Amino acid sequence: MKRSATILLTALAPVSWGTTYAVTSQFLPPDRPLFTGLMRALPAGLVLLALTRVLPRGVWWAKAFALGALNIGAFFPLLFVSAYRLPGGMAAVVGSVGPLFVVGLSALLLGQRPAARSLVAGIVAAFGVSLVVLKGAGALDVIGVLAAVASTASMAAGTVLTKRWGRPDGVGPLTLTGWQLTAGGLLIAPVAFLAEGAPPALDGRAAGGYLYLALANTALAYWLWFRGIGRLSATQVGFLGPLSPLTAAVVGWAALGQALTPLQVAGMALAFGATLAGQLGAGRRPSFSLTEKTARKDSMDLTGRALRR
């Protein structure tokens, strides 16, 4: 029951991210994707740093910036580039293969053997998302495709490395979230100003949109995401990613008047079922990082020696 509650709370993160398109299109200035990424990350990170008042120490300076780059600093710009350059929904389809990236990287970095159930569920989830978001054919932009693949791989690598490295003693997920958002925001800032120039003038509507993105959509959502990574397997967390484009489709239907066809509804059912299957498959056996496996082996060796004495 406790694990189910953790999964549900972690799932709120991609559900929240699924509202980003509606908020961006309805409240924010157009054509400022990098500035929007900056406003999502840096203010949220600074608020969390002010609340926790803990800075990284030693090697964790490098780790915090590496995780911040993968989960925020590289992910946000690459995601926006792909969304602007690819035909409707294609970026979301590429992003929906994230669980497969996580499965592969978990085998490489965490020593977790990929299960056939997880591979099949990842493929079905991506297919279901494609039915929901693809609205028509179009010429595929090479840069857009590469950016979409890179953004997906970046987030997957960040998720797996967050699981592998864990957290320093005495540091909670809120502090770790603040480190990563601040680092990611600092990395986005120079790129945003060089590519887009000075910040746009903001009215009350835009200010409210940015406030929502920074606090609920980023600070709270990423805290739930990193908290979930600490308590679940990387594969379980990765399989929650397809909930983001599914939420975007539901919000578009409910709030923006975008119709859903029977084929899209069937795709949503497929993707959601695959997400659930991925949770059940990954939860059948405990997942241990390489460090945890070594600790368990050392403990068994010590127990065996004690019994032989």
Tab-separated table of C-alpha atoms in Angstrom, residues 104-305:
chain	number	residue	atom	x	y	z
A	104	GLY	CA	18.609	0.289	-21.072
A	105	LEU	CA	20.493	2.752	-18.869
A	106	SER	CA	19.384	0.899	-15.728
A	107	ALA	CA	20.978	-2.256	-17.121
A	108	LEU	CA	24.170	-0.357	-17.921
A	109	LEU	CA	24.530	1.841	-14.829
A	110	LEU	CA	22.538	0.035	-12.128
A	111	GLY	CA	23.164	-3.567	-13.106
A	112	GLN	CA	19.430	-4.262	-13.475
A	113	ARG	CA	18.613	-6.947	-16.025
A	114	PRO	CA	15.875	-5.688	-18.381
A	115	ALA	CA	12.655	-7.684	-18.163
A	116	ALA	CA	10.722	-8.660	-21.287
A	117	ARG	CA	7.555	-7.249	-19.697
A	118	SER	CA	9.195	-3.834	-19.346
A	119	LEU	CA	10.401	-3.786	-22.954
A	120	VAL	CA	6.987	-4.771	-24.320
A	121	ALA	CA	5.213	-2.280	-22.053
A	122	GLY	CA	7.549	0.501	-23.203
A	123	ILE	CA	6.833	-0.220	-26.865
A	124	VAL	CA	3.065	-0.382	-26.277
A	125	ALA	CA	3.143	2.886	-24.289
A	126	ALA	CA	4.949	4.674	-27.124
A	127	PHE	CA	2.477	3.296	-29.678
A	128	GLY	CA	-0.482	4.377	-27.548
A	129	VAL	CA	0.901	7.891	-27.171
A	130	SER	CA	1.446	8.077	-30.936
A	131	LEU	CA	-2.257	7.359	-31.503
A	132	VAL	CA	-3.150	10.194	-29.127
A	133	VAL	CA	-0.853	12.979	-30.300
A	134	LEU	CA	-0.054	12.399	-33.974
A	135	LYS	CA	-2.458	14.472	-36.038
A	136	GLY	CA	-1.047	14.127	-39.524
A	137	ALA	CA	2.014	13.536	-41.585
A	138	GLY	CA	4.622	16.172	-42.196
A	139	ALA	CA	8.230	16.594	-43.177
A	140	LEU	CA	10.458	15.633	-40.301
A	141	ASP	CA	13.140	18.148	-39.422
A	142	VAL	CA	16.465	16.403	-38.719
A	143	ILE	CA	17.467	18.896	-36.034
A	144	GLY	CA	14.058	18.549	-34.410
A	145	VAL	CA	14.285	14.747	-34.347
A	146	LEU	CA	17.818	14.824	-32.927
A	147	ALA	CA	16.744	17.351	-30.282
A	148	ALA	CA	13.757	15.173	-29.304
A	149	VAL	CA	15.921	12.064	-28.979
A	150	ALA	CA	18.579	13.973	-27.047
A	151	SER	CA	16.036	15.479	-24.647
A	152	THR	CA	14.550	12.051	-23.958
A	153	ALA	CA	17.962	10.496	-23.431
A	154	SER	CA	19.011	13.405	-21.189
A	155	MET	CA	16.008	13.008	-18.877
A	156	ALA	CA	16.433	9.220	-18.797
A	157	ALA	CA	20.122	9.533	-17.929
A	158	GLY	CA	19.310	12.072	-15.232
A	159	THR	CA	16.692	9.755	-13.734
A	160	VAL	CA	19.035	6.757	-13.653
A	161	LEU	CA	22.024	8.728	-12.315
A	162	THR	CA	19.822	10.267	-9.615
A	163	LYS	CA	18.984	6.708	-8.573
A	164	ARG	CA	22.610	5.554	-8.757
A	165	TRP	CA	24.090	8.446	-6.792
A	166	GLY	CA	21.289	8.777	-4.247
A	167	ARG	CA	21.683	11.717	-1.861
A	168	PRO	CA	24.352	12.802	0.646
A	169	ASP	CA	23.721	11.856	4.270
A	170	GLY	CA	21.237	14.213	5.890
A	171	VAL	CA	20.052	15.692	2.572
A	172	GLY	CA	16.407	15.239	1.620
A	173	PRO	CA	14.771	15.258	-1.822
A	174	LEU	CA	13.668	18.894	-1.410
A	175	THR	CA	17.285	20.019	-1.059
A	176	LEU	CA	18.408	17.856	-3.990
A	177	THR	CA	15.618	19.342	-6.105
A	178	GLY	CA	16.750	22.863	-5.238
A	179	TRP	CA	20.327	22.084	-6.243
A	180	GLN	CA	19.321	20.673	-9.616
A	181	LEU	CA	16.820	23.391	-10.516
A	182	THR	CA	19.292	26.126	-9.622
A	183	ALA	CA	22.123	24.483	-11.551
A	184	GLY	CA	19.872	23.848	-14.545
A	185	GLY	CA	18.542	27.409	-14.499
A	186	LEU	CA	22.066	28.853	-14.375
A	187	LEU	CA	22.992	26.749	-17.400
A	188	ILE	CA	19.908	27.854	-19.364
A	189	ALA	CA	20.289	31.588	-18.555
A	190	PRO	CA	23.166	32.502	-20.911
A	191	VAL	CA	21.700	30.415	-23.747
A	192	ALA	CA	18.301	32.107	-23.336
A	193	PHE	CA	19.720	35.636	-23.364
A	194	LEU	CA	22.020	34.956	-26.315
A	195	ALA	CA	19.329	33.267	-28.400
A	196	GLU	CA	16.265	35.322	-27.453
A	197	GLY	CA	17.594	38.641	-26.179
A	198	ALA	CA	16.229	40.650	-23.278
A	199	PRO	CA	13.252	39.307	-21.290
A	200	PRO	CA	9.805	40.277	-22.637
A	201	ALA	CA	7.464	42.647	-20.824
A	202	LEU	CA	5.091	40.684	-18.606
A	203	ASP	CA	1.482	41.488	-17.779
A	204	GLY	CA	-0.445	40.023	-14.864
A	205	ARG	CA	-1.626	37.056	-16.911
A	206	ALA	CA	1.906	36.093	-17.938
A	207	ALA	CA	3.241	36.640	-14.414
A	208	GLY	CA	0.579	34.279	-13.071
A	209	GLY	CA	1.466	31.681	-15.695
A	210	TYR	CA	5.155	31.831	-14.852
A	211	LEU	CA	4.346	31.648	-11.141
A	212	TYR	CA	2.345	28.458	-11.704
A	213	LEU	CA	5.108	26.927	-13.836
A	214	ALA	CA	7.824	27.781	-11.317
A	215	LEU	CA	6.057	26.631	-8.147
A	216	ALA	CA	3.512	23.891	-8.939
A	217	ASN	CA	4.752	22.686	-12.314
A	218	THR	CA	8.456	22.685	-11.422
A	219	ALA	CA	9.379	23.062	-7.733
A	220	LEU	CA	6.608	20.794	-6.415
A	221	ALA	CA	6.546	18.440	-9.413
A	222	TYR	CA	10.305	17.851	-9.495
A	223	TRP	CA	10.385	17.356	-5.720
A	224	LEU	CA	7.776	14.592	-6.117
A	225	TRP	CA	9.760	13.166	-9.067
A	226	PHE	CA	13.104	13.019	-7.232
A	227	ARG	CA	11.379	11.757	-4.069
A	228	GLY	CA	9.912	8.949	-6.156
A	229	ILE	CA	13.301	8.105	-7.663
A	230	GLY	CA	14.641	7.637	-4.139
A	231	ARG	CA	11.852	5.217	-3.183
A	232	LEU	CA	11.062	3.355	-6.418
A	233	SER	CA	13.127	1.691	-9.097
A	234	ALA	CA	14.318	3.860	-11.960
A	235	THR	CA	12.203	1.760	-14.332
A	236	GLN	CA	9.035	2.353	-12.327
A	237	VAL	CA	9.615	6.097	-12.341
A	238	GLY	CA	10.470	6.099	-16.042
A	239	PHE	CA	7.206	4.385	-16.928
A	240	LEU	CA	5.264	7.304	-15.458
A	241	GLY	CA	6.593	9.627	-18.174
A	242	PRO	CA	3.879	8.849	-20.795
A	243	LEU	CA	1.312	10.310	-18.393
A	244	SER	CA	2.540	13.765	-19.461
A	245	PRO	CA	1.365	13.710	-23.116
A	246	LEU	CA	-1.808	11.889	-22.064
A	247	THR	CA	-2.577	14.662	-19.567
A	248	ALA	CA	-1.870	17.269	-22.232
A	249	ALA	CA	-4.452	15.612	-24.486
A	250	VAL	CA	-7.069	15.512	-21.706
A	251	VAL	CA	-6.438	19.154	-20.770
A	252	GLY	CA	-6.706	20.133	-24.433
A	253	TRP	CA	-10.065	18.359	-24.644
A	254	ALA	CA	-11.446	19.648	-21.318
A	255	ALA	CA	-10.092	23.215	-21.258
A	256	LEU	CA	-9.254	24.137	-24.854
A	257	GLY	CA	-12.125	22.490	-26.694
A	258	GLN	CA	-9.928	20.058	-28.645
A	259	ALA	CA	-11.940	17.013	-29.729
A	260	LEU	CA	-10.760	13.469	-28.994
A	261	THR	CA	-11.400	10.832	-31.649
A	262	PRO	CA	-12.186	7.191	-30.802
A	263	LEU	CA	-8.683	6.292	-32.033
A	264	GLN	CA	-7.145	8.771	-29.596
A	265	VAL	CA	-9.220	7.379	-26.727
A	266	ALA	CA	-8.042	3.869	-27.644
A	267	GLY	CA	-4.453	5.127	-27.680
A	268	MET	CA	-4.893	6.646	-24.232
A	269	ALA	CA	-6.193	3.331	-22.913
A	270	LEU	CA	-3.235	1.473	-24.455
A	271	ALA	CA	-0.652	3.909	-23.076
A	272	PHE	CA	-2.214	3.981	-19.620
A	273	GLY	CA	-2.447	0.183	-19.519
A	274	ALA	CA	1.199	-0.111	-20.563
A	275	THR	CA	2.181	2.374	-17.856
A	276	LEU	CA	0.359	0.264	-15.267
A	277	ALA	CA	1.933	-2.934	-16.614
A	278	GLY	CA	5.367	-1.301	-16.361
A	279	GLN	CA	4.727	-0.527	-12.689
A	280	LEU	CA	3.610	-4.070	-11.922
A	281	GLY	CA	6.503	-5.635	-13.806
A	282	ALA	CA	9.143	-3.453	-12.198
A	283	GLY	CA	7.635	-3.941	-8.769
A	284	ARG	CA	7.771	-7.754	-8.770
A	285	ARG	CA	11.308	-7.884	-7.546
A	286	PRO	CA	13.395	-5.355	-5.652
A	287	SER	CA	15.904	-3.314	-7.608
A	288	PHE	CA	19.330	-2.660	-6.165
A	289	SER	CA	22.000	-0.280	-7.319
A	290	LEU	CA	25.553	-1.491	-7.787
A	291	THR	CA	26.488	0.011	-4.419
A	292	GLU	CA	23.577	-1.730	-2.695
A	293	LYS	CA	24.475	-5.042	-4.345
A	294	THR	CA	28.050	-4.728	-3.132
A	295	ALA	CA	26.874	-3.930	0.383
A	296	ARG	CA	24.563	-6.959	0.380
A	297	LYS	CA	27.372	-9.221	-0.868
A	298	ASP	CA	29.758	-7.895	1.802
A	299	SER	CA	27.097	-8.468	4.467
A	300	MET	CA	26.563	-12.059	3.304
A	301	ASP	CA	30.324	-12.680	3.285
A	302	LEU	CA	30.650	-11.381	6.832
A	303	THR	CA	27.698	-13.499	7.981
A	304	GLY	CA	29.223	-16.589	6.373
A	305	ARG	CA	32.560	-15.984	8.069
